[in-house]
mmCIF file with all atom_site columns, C-alpha atoms in Angstrom:
data_model
loop_
_atom_site.group_PDB
_atom_site.id
_atom_site.type_symbol
_atom_site.label_atom_id
_atom_site.label_alt_id
_atom_site.label_comp_id
_atom_site.label_asym_id
_atom_site.label_entity_id
_atom_site.label_seq_id
_atom_site.pdbx_PDB_ins_code
_atom_site.Cartn_x
_atom_site.Cartn_y
_atom_site.Cartn_z
_atom_site.occupancy
_atom_site.B_iso_or_equiv
_atom_site.pdbx_formal_charge
_atom_site.auth_seq_id
_atom_site.auth_comp_id
_atom_site.auth_asym_id
_atom_site.auth_atom_id
_atom_site.pdbx_PDB_model_num
ATOM 1   C CA . UNK A 1 1   ? 56.685  64.624 101.245 1.00 47.00 ? 11  UNK A CA 1
ATOM 2   C CA . UNK A 1 2   ? 54.157  62.521 102.973 1.00 55.00 ? 12  UNK A CA 1
ATOM 3   C CA . UNK A 1 3   ? 52.201  61.835 99.776  1.00 52.00 ? 13  UNK A CA 1
ATOM 4   C CA . UNK A 1 4   ? 55.367  60.616 97.902  1.00 56.00 ? 14  UNK A CA 1
ATOM 5   C CA . UNK A 1 5   ? 56.154  58.220 100.751 1.00 56.00 ? 15  UNK A CA 1
ATOM 6   C CA . UNK A 1 6   ? 52.672  56.818 100.598 1.00 61.00 ? 16  UNK A CA 1
ATOM 7   C CA . UNK A 1 7   ? 52.880  56.252 96.828  1.00 57.00 ? 17  UNK A CA 1
ATOM 8   C CA . UNK A 1 8   ? 56.153  54.309 97.303  1.00 58.00 ? 18  UNK A CA 1
ATOM 9   C CA . UNK A 1 9   ? 54.572  52.236 100.111 1.00 63.00 ? 19  UNK A CA 1
ATOM 10  C CA . UNK A 1 10  ? 51.612  51.371 98.000  1.00 64.00 ? 20  UNK A CA 1
ATOM 11  C CA . UNK A 1 11  ? 53.656  49.260 95.598  1.00 64.00 ? 21  UNK A CA 1
ATOM 12  C CA . UNK A 1 12  ? 56.005  47.698 98.054  1.00 60.00 ? 22  UNK A CA 1
ATOM 13  C CA . UNK A 1 13  ? 54.957  44.109 96.968  1.00 62.00 ? 23  UNK A CA 1
ATOM 14  C CA . UNK A 1 14  ? 56.236  44.679 93.537  1.00 65.00 ? 24  UNK A CA 1
ATOM 15  C CA . UNK A 1 15  ? 59.647  46.243 94.577  1.00 68.00 ? 25  UNK A CA 1
ATOM 16  C CA . UNK A 1 16  ? 62.688  44.209 95.164  1.00 73.00 ? 26  UNK A CA 1
ATOM 17  C CA . UNK A 1 17  ? 62.969  43.699 98.811  1.00 73.00 ? 27  UNK A CA 1
ATOM 18  C CA . UNK A 1 18  ? 64.839  40.875 100.810 1.00 74.00 ? 28  UNK A CA 1
ATOM 19  C CA . UNK A 1 19  ? 61.642  40.292 103.016 1.00 71.00 ? 29  UNK A CA 1
ATOM 20  C CA . UNK A 1 20  ? 59.331  39.989 99.924  1.00 72.00 ? 30  UNK A CA 1
ATOM 21  C CA . UNK A 1 21  ? 57.862  36.539 99.430  1.00 78.00 ? 31  UNK A CA 1
ATOM 22  C CA . UNK A 1 22  ? 56.385  34.993 96.328  1.00 81.00 ? 32  UNK A CA 1
ATOM 23  C CA . UNK A 1 23  ? 52.963  34.926 98.207  1.00 81.00 ? 33  UNK A CA 1
ATOM 24  C CA . UNK A 1 24  ? 53.253  38.672 98.533  1.00 80.00 ? 34  UNK A CA 1
ATOM 25  C CA . UNK A 1 25  ? 53.715  39.194 94.802  1.00 81.00 ? 35  UNK A CA 1
ATOM 26  C CA . UNK A 1 26  ? 50.919  36.752 94.035  1.00 85.00 ? 36  UNK A CA 1
ATOM 27  C CA . UNK A 1 27  ? 48.652  38.592 96.524  1.00 84.00 ? 37  UNK A CA 1
ATOM 28  C CA . UNK A 1 28  ? 49.498  41.944 94.899  1.00 83.00 ? 38  UNK A CA 1
ATOM 29  C CA . UNK A 1 29  ? 48.541  40.597 91.498  1.00 86.00 ? 39  UNK A CA 1
ATOM 30  C CA . UNK A 1 30  ? 45.473  39.052 92.993  1.00 86.00 ? 40  UNK A CA 1
ATOM 31  C CA . UNK A 1 31  ? 44.269  42.373 94.552  1.00 85.00 ? 41  UNK A CA 1
ATOM 32  C CA . UNK A 1 32  ? 45.033  44.238 91.284  1.00 86.00 ? 42  UNK A CA 1
ATOM 33  C CA . UNK A 1 33  ? 42.990  41.655 89.287  1.00 86.00 ? 43  UNK A CA 1
ATOM 34  C CA . UNK A 1 34  ? 40.044  41.782 91.780  1.00 87.00 ? 44  UNK A CA 1
ATOM 35  C CA . UNK A 1 35  ? 39.877  45.590 91.523  1.00 86.00 ? 45  UNK A CA 1
ATOM 36  C CA . UNK A 1 36  ? 40.196  45.442 87.704  1.00 88.00 ? 46  UNK A CA 1
ATOM 37  C CA . UNK A 1 37  ? 37.460  42.884 87.587  1.00 85.00 ? 47  UNK A CA 1
ATOM 38  C CA . UNK A 1 38  ? 35.238  44.933 89.942  1.00 85.00 ? 48  UNK A CA 1
ATOM 39  C CA . UNK A 1 39  ? 35.693  48.063 87.763  1.00 88.00 ? 49  UNK A CA 1
ATOM 40  C CA . UNK A 1 40  ? 35.916  46.833 84.116  1.00 90.00 ? 50  UNK A CA 1
ATOM 41  C CA . UNK A 1 41  ? 34.052  43.473 84.566  1.00 89.00 ? 51  UNK A CA 1
ATOM 42  C CA . UNK A 1 42  ? 31.403  45.021 86.698  1.00 88.00 ? 52  UNK A CA 1
ATOM 43  C CA . UNK A 1 43  ? 30.774  47.851 84.433  1.00 90.00 ? 53  UNK A CA 1
ATOM 44  C CA . UNK A 1 44  ? 30.693  45.583 81.463  1.00 92.00 ? 54  UNK A CA 1
ATOM 45  C CA . UNK A 1 45  ? 28.253  43.207 83.130  1.00 92.00 ? 55  UNK A CA 1
ATOM 46  C CA . UNK A 1 46  ? 26.010  45.965 84.229  1.00 91.00 ? 56  UNK A CA 1
ATOM 47  C CA . UNK A 1 47  ? 25.882  47.434 80.782  1.00 93.00 ? 57  UNK A CA 1
ATOM 48  C CA . UNK A 1 48  ? 25.156  44.152 79.018  1.00 94.00 ? 58  UNK A CA 1
ATOM 49  C CA . UNK A 1 49  ? 22.437  43.370 81.553  1.00 93.00 ? 59  UNK A CA 1
ATOM 50  C CA . UNK A 1 50  ? 20.858  46.787 81.148  1.00 92.00 ? 60  UNK A CA 1
ATOM 51  C CA . UNK A 1 51  ? 20.991  46.524 77.454  1.00 93.00 ? 61  UNK A CA 1
ATOM 52  C CA . UNK A 1 52  ? 19.415  43.067 77.473  1.00 94.00 ? 62  UNK A CA 1
ATOM 53  C CA . UNK A 1 53  ? 16.631  44.228 79.893  1.00 92.00 ? 63  UNK A CA 1
ATOM 54  C CA . UNK A 1 54  ? 15.976  47.319 77.743  1.00 91.00 ? 64  UNK A CA 1
ATOM 55  C CA . UNK A 1 55  ? 15.578  45.141 74.623  1.00 92.00 ? 65  UNK A CA 1
ATOM 56  C CA . UNK A 1 56  ? 13.240  42.780 76.515  1.00 92.00 ? 66  UNK A CA 1
ATOM 57  C CA . UNK A 1 57  ? 11.020  45.678 77.763  1.00 91.00 ? 67  UNK A CA 1
ATOM 58  C CA . UNK A 1 58  ? 10.988  47.136 74.145  1.00 90.00 ? 68  UNK A CA 1
ATOM 59  C CA . UNK A 1 59  ? 9.776   43.747 72.761  1.00 90.00 ? 69  UNK A CA 1
ATOM 60  C CA . UNK A 1 60  ? 7.188   43.734 75.442  1.00 88.00 ? 70  UNK A CA 1
ATOM 61  C CA . UNK A 1 61  ? 6.007   47.287 74.670  1.00 87.00 ? 71  UNK A CA 1
ATOM 62  C CA . UNK A 1 62  ? 5.952   46.320 70.858  1.00 87.00 ? 72  UNK A CA 1
ATOM 63  C CA . UNK A 1 63  ? 3.959   43.092 71.500  1.00 88.00 ? 73  UNK A CA 1
ATOM 64  C CA . UNK A 1 64  ? 1.104   44.776 73.518  1.00 88.00 ? 74  UNK A CA 1
ATOM 65  C CA . UNK A 1 65  ? -1.417  47.261 72.056  1.00 87.00 ? 75  UNK A CA 1
ATOM 66  C CA . UNK A 1 66  ? -4.458  49.055 73.534  1.00 86.00 ? 76  UNK A CA 1
ATOM 67  C CA . UNK A 1 67  ? -7.931  48.506 72.202  1.00 87.00 ? 77  UNK A CA 1
ATOM 68  C CA . UNK A 1 68  ? -11.426 49.882 73.322  1.00 87.00 ? 78  UNK A CA 1
ATOM 69  C CA . UNK A 1 69  ? -13.876 47.655 75.131  1.00 87.00 ? 79  UNK A CA 1
ATOM 70  C CA . UNK A 1 70  ? -17.232 47.917 76.757  1.00 88.00 ? 80  UNK A CA 1
ATOM 71  C CA . UNK A 1 71  ? -17.795 46.954 80.482  1.00 85.00 ? 81  UNK A CA 1
ATOM 72  C CA . UNK A 1 72  ? -20.328 44.271 80.904  1.00 85.00 ? 82  UNK A CA 1
ATOM 73  C CA . UNK A 1 73  ? -20.580 44.760 84.682  1.00 79.00 ? 83  UNK A CA 1
ATOM 74  C CA . UNK A 1 74  ? -20.153 47.989 86.757  1.00 78.00 ? 84  UNK A CA 1
ATOM 75  C CA . UNK A 1 75  ? -16.831 48.444 88.573  1.00 76.00 ? 85  UNK A CA 1
ATOM 76  C CA . UNK A 1 76  ? -16.785 50.048 91.976  1.00 71.00 ? 86  UNK A CA 1
ATOM 77  C CA . UNK A 1 77  ? -14.007 50.996 94.294  1.00 61.00 ? 87  UNK A CA 1
ATOM 78  C CA . UNK A 1 78  ? -13.776 48.064 96.635  1.00 53.00 ? 88  UNK A CA 1
ATOM 79  C CA . UNK A 1 79  ? -11.243 47.074 99.360  1.00 47.00 ? 89  UNK A CA 1
ATOM 80  C CA . UNK A 1 80  ? -7.582  46.935 98.237  1.00 45.00 ? 90  UNK A CA 1
ATOM 81  C CA . UNK A 1 81  ? -7.580  43.170 98.816  1.00 44.00 ? 91  UNK A CA 1
ATOM 82  C CA . UNK A 1 82  ? -10.101 42.755 95.937  1.00 46.00 ? 92  UNK A CA 1
ATOM 83  C CA . UNK A 1 83  ? -8.204  44.974 93.566  1.00 43.00 ? 93  UNK A CA 1
ATOM 84  C CA . UNK A 1 84  ? -5.626  43.997 91.082  1.00 44.00 ? 94  UNK A CA 1
ATOM 85  C CA . UNK A 1 85  ? -1.979  44.901 90.869  1.00 48.00 ? 95  UNK A CA 1
ATOM 86  C CA . UNK A 1 86  ? -2.643  48.569 90.771  1.00 46.00 ? 96  UNK A CA 1
ATOM 87  C CA . UNK A 1 87  ? -4.712  50.080 93.499  1.00 64.00 ? 97  UNK A CA 1
ATOM 88  C CA . UNK A 1 88  ? -7.027  51.999 91.103  1.00 77.00 ? 98  UNK A CA 1
ATOM 89  C CA . UNK A 1 89  ? -7.717  48.996 88.827  1.00 78.00 ? 99  UNK A CA 1
ATOM 90  C CA . UNK A 1 90  ? -10.010 46.077 89.222  1.00 83.00 ? 100 UNK A CA 1
ATOM 91  C CA . UNK A 1 91  ? -10.684 42.870 87.268  1.00 85.00 ? 101 UNK A CA 1
ATOM 92  C CA . UNK A 1 92  ? -13.959 43.217 85.322  1.00 85.00 ? 102 UNK A CA 1
ATOM 93  C CA . UNK A 1 93  ? -15.754 41.440 82.488  1.00 86.00 ? 103 UNK A CA 1
ATOM 94  C CA . UNK A 1 94  ? -15.433 43.339 79.148  1.00 89.00 ? 104 UNK A CA 1
ATOM 95  C CA . UNK A 1 95  ? -16.558 42.790 75.597  1.00 89.00 ? 105 UNK A CA 1
ATOM 96  C CA . UNK A 1 96  ? -14.603 43.889 72.556  1.00 87.00 ? 106 UNK A CA 1
ATOM 97  C CA . UNK A 1 97  ? -14.825 43.450 68.755  1.00 84.00 ? 107 UNK A CA 1
ATOM 98  C CA . UNK A 1 98  ? -11.766 42.327 66.789  1.00 80.00 ? 108 UNK A CA 1
ATOM 99  C CA . UNK A 1 99  ? -10.858 43.949 63.336  1.00 77.00 ? 109 UNK A CA 1
ATOM 100 C CA . UNK A 1 100 ? -12.624 40.930 61.623  1.00 80.00 ? 110 UNK A CA 1
ATOM 101 C CA . UNK A 1 101 ? -15.873 41.871 63.244  1.00 80.00 ? 111 UNK A CA 1
ATOM 102 C CA . UNK A 1 102 ? -16.147 39.020 65.817  1.00 83.00 ? 112 UNK A CA 1
ATOM 103 C CA . UNK A 1 103 ? -17.185 39.756 69.393  1.00 87.00 ? 113 UNK A CA 1
ATOM 104 C CA . UNK A 1 104 ? -15.288 38.487 72.380  1.00 86.00 ? 114 UNK A CA 1
ATOM 105 C CA . UNK A 1 105 ? -15.792 38.566 76.126  1.00 87.00 ? 115 UNK A CA 1
ATOM 106 C CA . UNK A 1 106 ? -13.270 38.120 78.812  1.00 86.00 ? 116 UNK A CA 1
ATOM 107 C CA . UNK A 1 107 ? -11.884 39.477 82.157  1.00 87.00 ? 117 UNK A CA 1
ATOM 108 C CA . UNK A 1 108 ? -9.384  42.281 82.122  1.00 85.00 ? 118 UNK A CA 1
ATOM 109 C CA . UNK A 1 109 ? -7.826  44.828 84.423  1.00 82.00 ? 119 UNK A CA 1
ATOM 110 C CA . UNK A 1 110 ? -9.619  48.135 84.178  1.00 83.00 ? 120 UNK A CA 1
ATOM 111 C CA . UNK A 1 111 ? -9.918  51.435 86.069  1.00 81.00 ? 121 UNK A CA 1
ATOM 112 C CA . UNK A 1 112 ? -12.360 51.304 89.073  1.00 81.00 ? 122 UNK A CA 1
ATOM 113 C CA . UNK A 1 113 ? -15.491 53.437 89.339  1.00 79.00 ? 123 UNK A CA 1
ATOM 114 C CA . UNK A 1 114 ? -17.107 52.866 85.832  1.00 80.00 ? 124 UNK A CA 1
ATOM 115 C CA . UNK A 1 115 ? -20.703 51.692 85.106  1.00 84.00 ? 125 UNK A CA 1
ATOM 116 C CA . UNK A 1 116 ? -21.729 48.938 82.899  1.00 83.00 ? 126 UNK A CA 1
ATOM 117 C CA . UNK A 1 117 ? -21.558 49.978 79.295  1.00 83.00 ? 127 UNK A CA 1
ATOM 118 C CA . UNK A 1 118 ? -18.738 52.455 79.766  1.00 84.00 ? 128 UNK A CA 1
ATOM 119 C CA . UNK A 1 119 ? -15.961 52.477 77.196  1.00 87.00 ? 129 UNK A CA 1
ATOM 120 C CA . UNK A 1 120 ? -12.643 51.356 78.747  1.00 87.00 ? 130 UNK A CA 1
ATOM 121 C CA . UNK A 1 121 ? -9.110  50.679 77.371  1.00 86.00 ? 131 UNK A CA 1
ATOM 122 C CA . UNK A 1 122 ? -7.706  47.135 77.637  1.00 87.00 ? 132 UNK A CA 1
ATOM 123 C CA . UNK A 1 123 ? -4.513  45.617 76.504  1.00 88.00 ? 133 UNK A CA 1
ATOM 124 C CA . UNK A 1 124 ? -3.911  42.748 74.170  1.00 87.00 ? 134 UNK A CA 1
ATOM 125 C CA . UNK A 1 125 ? -0.950  40.790 72.910  1.00 86.00 ? 135 UNK A CA 1
ATOM 126 C CA . UNK A 1 126 ? -0.155  40.346 69.273  1.00 82.00 ? 136 UNK A CA 1
ATOM 127 C CA . UNK A 1 127 ? -1.704  36.804 69.625  1.00 84.00 ? 137 UNK A CA 1
ATOM 128 C CA . UNK A 1 128 ? -5.067  38.359 70.680  1.00 80.00 ? 138 UNK A CA 1
ATOM 129 C CA . UNK A 1 129 ? -4.753  37.441 74.449  1.00 86.00 ? 139 UNK A CA 1
ATOM 130 C CA . UNK A 1 130 ? -5.837  39.817 77.168  1.00 86.00 ? 140 UNK A CA 1
ATOM 131 C CA . UNK A 1 131 ? -2.893  41.133 79.261  1.00 86.00 ? 141 UNK A CA 1
ATOM 132 C CA . UNK A 1 132 ? -1.924  44.023 81.466  1.00 85.00 ? 142 UNK A CA 1
ATOM 133 C CA . UNK A 1 133 ? -0.550  47.431 80.213  1.00 84.00 ? 143 UNK A CA 1
ATOM 134 C CA . UNK A 1 134 ? 3.211   47.502 79.352  1.00 86.00 ? 144 UNK A CA 1
ATOM 135 C CA . UNK A 1 135 ? 5.385   49.145 81.809  1.00 86.00 ? 145 UNK A CA 1
ATOM 136 C CA . UNK A 1 136 ? 5.691   52.914 81.470  1.00 86.00 ? 146 UNK A CA 1
ATOM 137 C CA . UNK A 1 137 ? 8.949   54.405 80.218  1.00 87.00 ? 147 UNK A CA 1
ATOM 138 C CA . UNK A 1 138 ? 9.899   55.590 83.705  1.00 90.00 ? 148 UNK A CA 1
ATOM 139 C CA . UNK A 1 139 ? 9.234   52.148 85.241  1.00 89.00 ? 149 UNK A CA 1
ATOM 140 C CA . UNK A 1 140 ? 11.322  50.508 82.438  1.00 90.00 ? 150 UNK A CA 1
ATOM 141 C CA . UNK A 1 141 ? 14.175  53.064 82.953  1.00 91.00 ? 151 UNK A CA 1
ATOM 142 C CA . UNK A 1 142 ? 14.121  52.296 86.710  1.00 92.00 ? 152 UNK A CA 1
ATOM 143 C CA . UNK A 1 143 ? 13.986  48.583 86.265  1.00 92.00 ? 153 UNK A CA 1
ATOM 144 C CA . UNK A 1 144 ? 16.799  48.575 83.670  1.00 92.00 ? 154 UNK A CA 1
ATOM 145 C CA . UNK A 1 145 ? 19.051  50.678 85.924  1.00 92.00 ? 155 UNK A CA 1
ATOM 146 C CA . UNK A 1 146 ? 18.316  48.507 88.908  1.00 94.00 ? 156 UNK A CA 1
ATOM 147 C CA . UNK A 1 147 ? 19.071  45.393 86.880  1.00 93.00 ? 157 UNK A CA 1
ATOM 148 C CA . UNK A 1 148 ? 22.328  46.803 85.637  1.00 92.00 ? 158 UNK A CA 1
ATOM 149 C CA . UNK A 1 149 ? 23.560  47.951 89.071  1.00 93.00 ? 159 UNK A CA 1
ATOM 150 C CA . UNK A 1 150 ? 22.551  44.671 90.500  1.00 93.00 ? 160 UNK A CA 1
ATOM 151 C CA . UNK A 1 151 ? 24.573  42.707 87.810  1.00 93.00 ? 161 UNK A CA 1
ATOM 152 C CA . UNK A 1 152 ? 27.615  44.983 88.418  1.00 90.00 ? 162 UNK A CA 1
ATOM 153 C CA . UNK A 1 153 ? 27.389  44.425 92.140  1.00 90.00 ? 163 UNK A CA 1
ATOM 154 C CA . UNK A 1 154 ? 26.903  40.648 91.755  1.00 92.00 ? 164 UNK A CA 1
ATOM 155 C CA . UNK A 1 155 ? 30.006  40.360 89.596  1.00 89.00 ? 165 UNK A CA 1
ATOM 156 C CA . UNK A 1 156 ? 31.872  42.608 91.944  1.00 86.00 ? 166 UNK A CA 1
ATOM 157 C CA . UNK A 1 157 ? 30.877  40.692 94.923  1.00 88.00 ? 167 UNK A CA 1
ATOM 158 C CA . UNK A 1 158 ? 31.797  37.341 93.257  1.00 90.00 ? 168 UNK A CA 1
ATOM 159 C CA . UNK A 1 159 ? 35.221  38.857 92.530  1.00 86.00 ? 169 UNK A CA 1
ATOM 160 C CA . UNK A 1 160 ? 35.634  40.064 96.034  1.00 86.00 ? 170 UNK A CA 1
ATOM 161 C CA . UNK A 1 161 ? 34.644  36.677 97.391  1.00 91.00 ? 171 UNK A CA 1
ATOM 162 C CA . UNK A 1 162 ? 37.128  34.817 95.216  1.00 90.00 ? 172 UNK A CA 1
ATOM 163 C CA . UNK A 1 163 ? 39.863  37.316 96.217  1.00 88.00 ? 173 UNK A CA 1
ATOM 164 C CA . UNK A 1 164 ? 38.913  36.991 99.932  1.00 90.00 ? 174 UNK A CA 1
ATOM 165 C CA . UNK A 1 165 ? 39.042  33.125 99.624  1.00 93.00 ? 175 UNK A CA 1
ATOM 166 C CA . UNK A 1 166 ? 42.508  33.343 97.869  1.00 90.00 ? 176 UNK A CA 1
ATOM 167 C CA . UNK A 1 167 ? 43.824  35.731 100.505 1.00 89.00 ? 177 UNK A CA 1
ATOM 168 C CA . UNK A 1 168 ? 42.562  33.452 103.309 1.00 93.00 ? 178 UNK A CA 1
ATOM 169 C CA . UNK A 1 169 ? 44.269  30.460 101.541 1.00 92.00 ? 179 UNK A CA 1
ATOM 170 C CA . UNK A 1 170 ? 47.485  32.459 101.225 1.00 90.00 ? 180 UNK A CA 1
ATOM 171 C CA . UNK A 1 171 ? 47.350  33.473 105.012 1.00 91.00 ? 181 UNK A CA 1
ATOM 172 C CA . UNK A 1 172 ? 46.902  29.782 106.069 1.00 93.00 ? 182 UNK A CA 1
ATOM 173 C CA . UNK A 1 173 ? 49.898  28.856 103.932 1.00 90.00 ? 183 UNK A CA 1
ATOM 174 C CA . UNK A 1 174 ? 51.998  31.687 105.457 1.00 89.00 ? 184 UNK A CA 1
ATOM 175 C CA . UNK A 1 175 ? 50.977  30.733 108.952 1.00 92.00 ? 185 UNK A CA 1
ATOM 176 C CA . UNK A 1 176 ? 51.783  26.981 108.254 1.00 92.00 ? 186 UNK A CA 1
ATOM 177 C CA . UNK A 1 177 ? 55.169  28.032 106.847 1.00 89.00 ? 187 UNK A CA 1
ATOM 178 C CA . UNK A 1 178 ? 55.878  30.186 109.956 1.00 88.00 ? 188 UNK A CA 1
ATOM 179 C CA . UNK A 1 179 ? 54.858  27.379 112.328 1.00 91.00 ? 189 UNK A CA 1
ATOM 180 C CA . UNK A 1 180 ? 57.203  24.888 110.613 1.00 91.00 ? 190 UNK A CA 1
ATOM 181 C CA . UNK A 1 181 ? 60.087  27.431 110.750 1.00 87.00 ? 191 UNK A CA 1
ATOM 182 C CA . UNK A 1 182 ? 59.439  28.220 114.360 1.00 88.00 ? 192 UNK A CA 1
ATOM 183 C CA . UNK A 1 183 ? 59.395  24.595 115.187 1.00 87.00 ? 193 UNK A CA 1
ATOM 184 C CA . UNK A 1 184 ? 62.709  24.098 113.423 1.00 87.00 ? 194 UNK A CA 1
ATOM 185 C CA . UNK A 1 185 ? 64.502  27.259 114.743 1.00 84.00 ? 195 UNK A CA 1
ATOM 186 C CA . UNK A 1 186 ? 62.796  27.794 118.117 1.00 79.00 ? 196 UNK A CA 1
ATOM 187 C CA . UNK A 1 187 ? 64.725  25.088 120.000 1.00 79.00 ? 197 UNK A CA 1
ATOM 188 C CA . UNK A 1 188 ? 68.099  26.672 118.919 1.00 79.00 ? 198 UNK A CA 1
ATOM 189 C CA . UNK A 1 189 ? 67.162  29.836 120.938 1.00 78.00 ? 199 UNK A CA 1
ATOM 190 C CA . UNK A 1 190 ? 67.069  28.130 124.390 1.00 70.00 ? 200 UNK A CA 1
ATOM 191 C CA . UNK A 1 191 ? 64.951  25.909 126.421 1.00 66.00 ? 201 UNK A CA 1
ATOM 192 C CA . UNK A 1 192 ? 61.118  26.169 126.368 1.00 61.00 ? 202 UNK A CA 1
ATOM 193 C CA . UNK A 1 193 ? 59.155  27.136 129.466 1.00 62.00 ? 203 UNK A CA 1
ATOM 194 C CA . UNK A 1 194 ? 56.042  25.072 130.235 1.00 57.00 ? 204 UNK A CA 1
#
């Protein structure tokens, strides 16, 4: 019994009612639109953002490849302030040979704790520039998920903000109408007290 009454009360703004105002119907449609935009639009934005991010990370992984190089200087475990992005990696001078046989030297991020002359793995772009290792599959999946959820929440937040502003504007309009009606009809009910 109680559940049926709640279902009827939920759609009261769409039912015929002598107290229903046009603003109430507009607000009901607005709220429905906001919830649909949050559910459908947020899901769509999240999926599209996640797809674009996944494609971007895939291109990044395809662009980078690992090659073997030789350490020019020894690397030792130093303070974390002197280390690179990862705590177990440091910047060091390395020498590598390209497929055409030419030798190159540069600074790359390598694992700490190796002696000079050790064989290390470095990462290069397709254009032959030194770079960092591409993100792992797990890190990529986490980033894609967070970006997708962030896009969905951003669109949902925008929808709720627009809906909240529209409801604030409707309330101001209703209060203004009520004030005008009270000023017109209030004096007919008797004298005002100071």
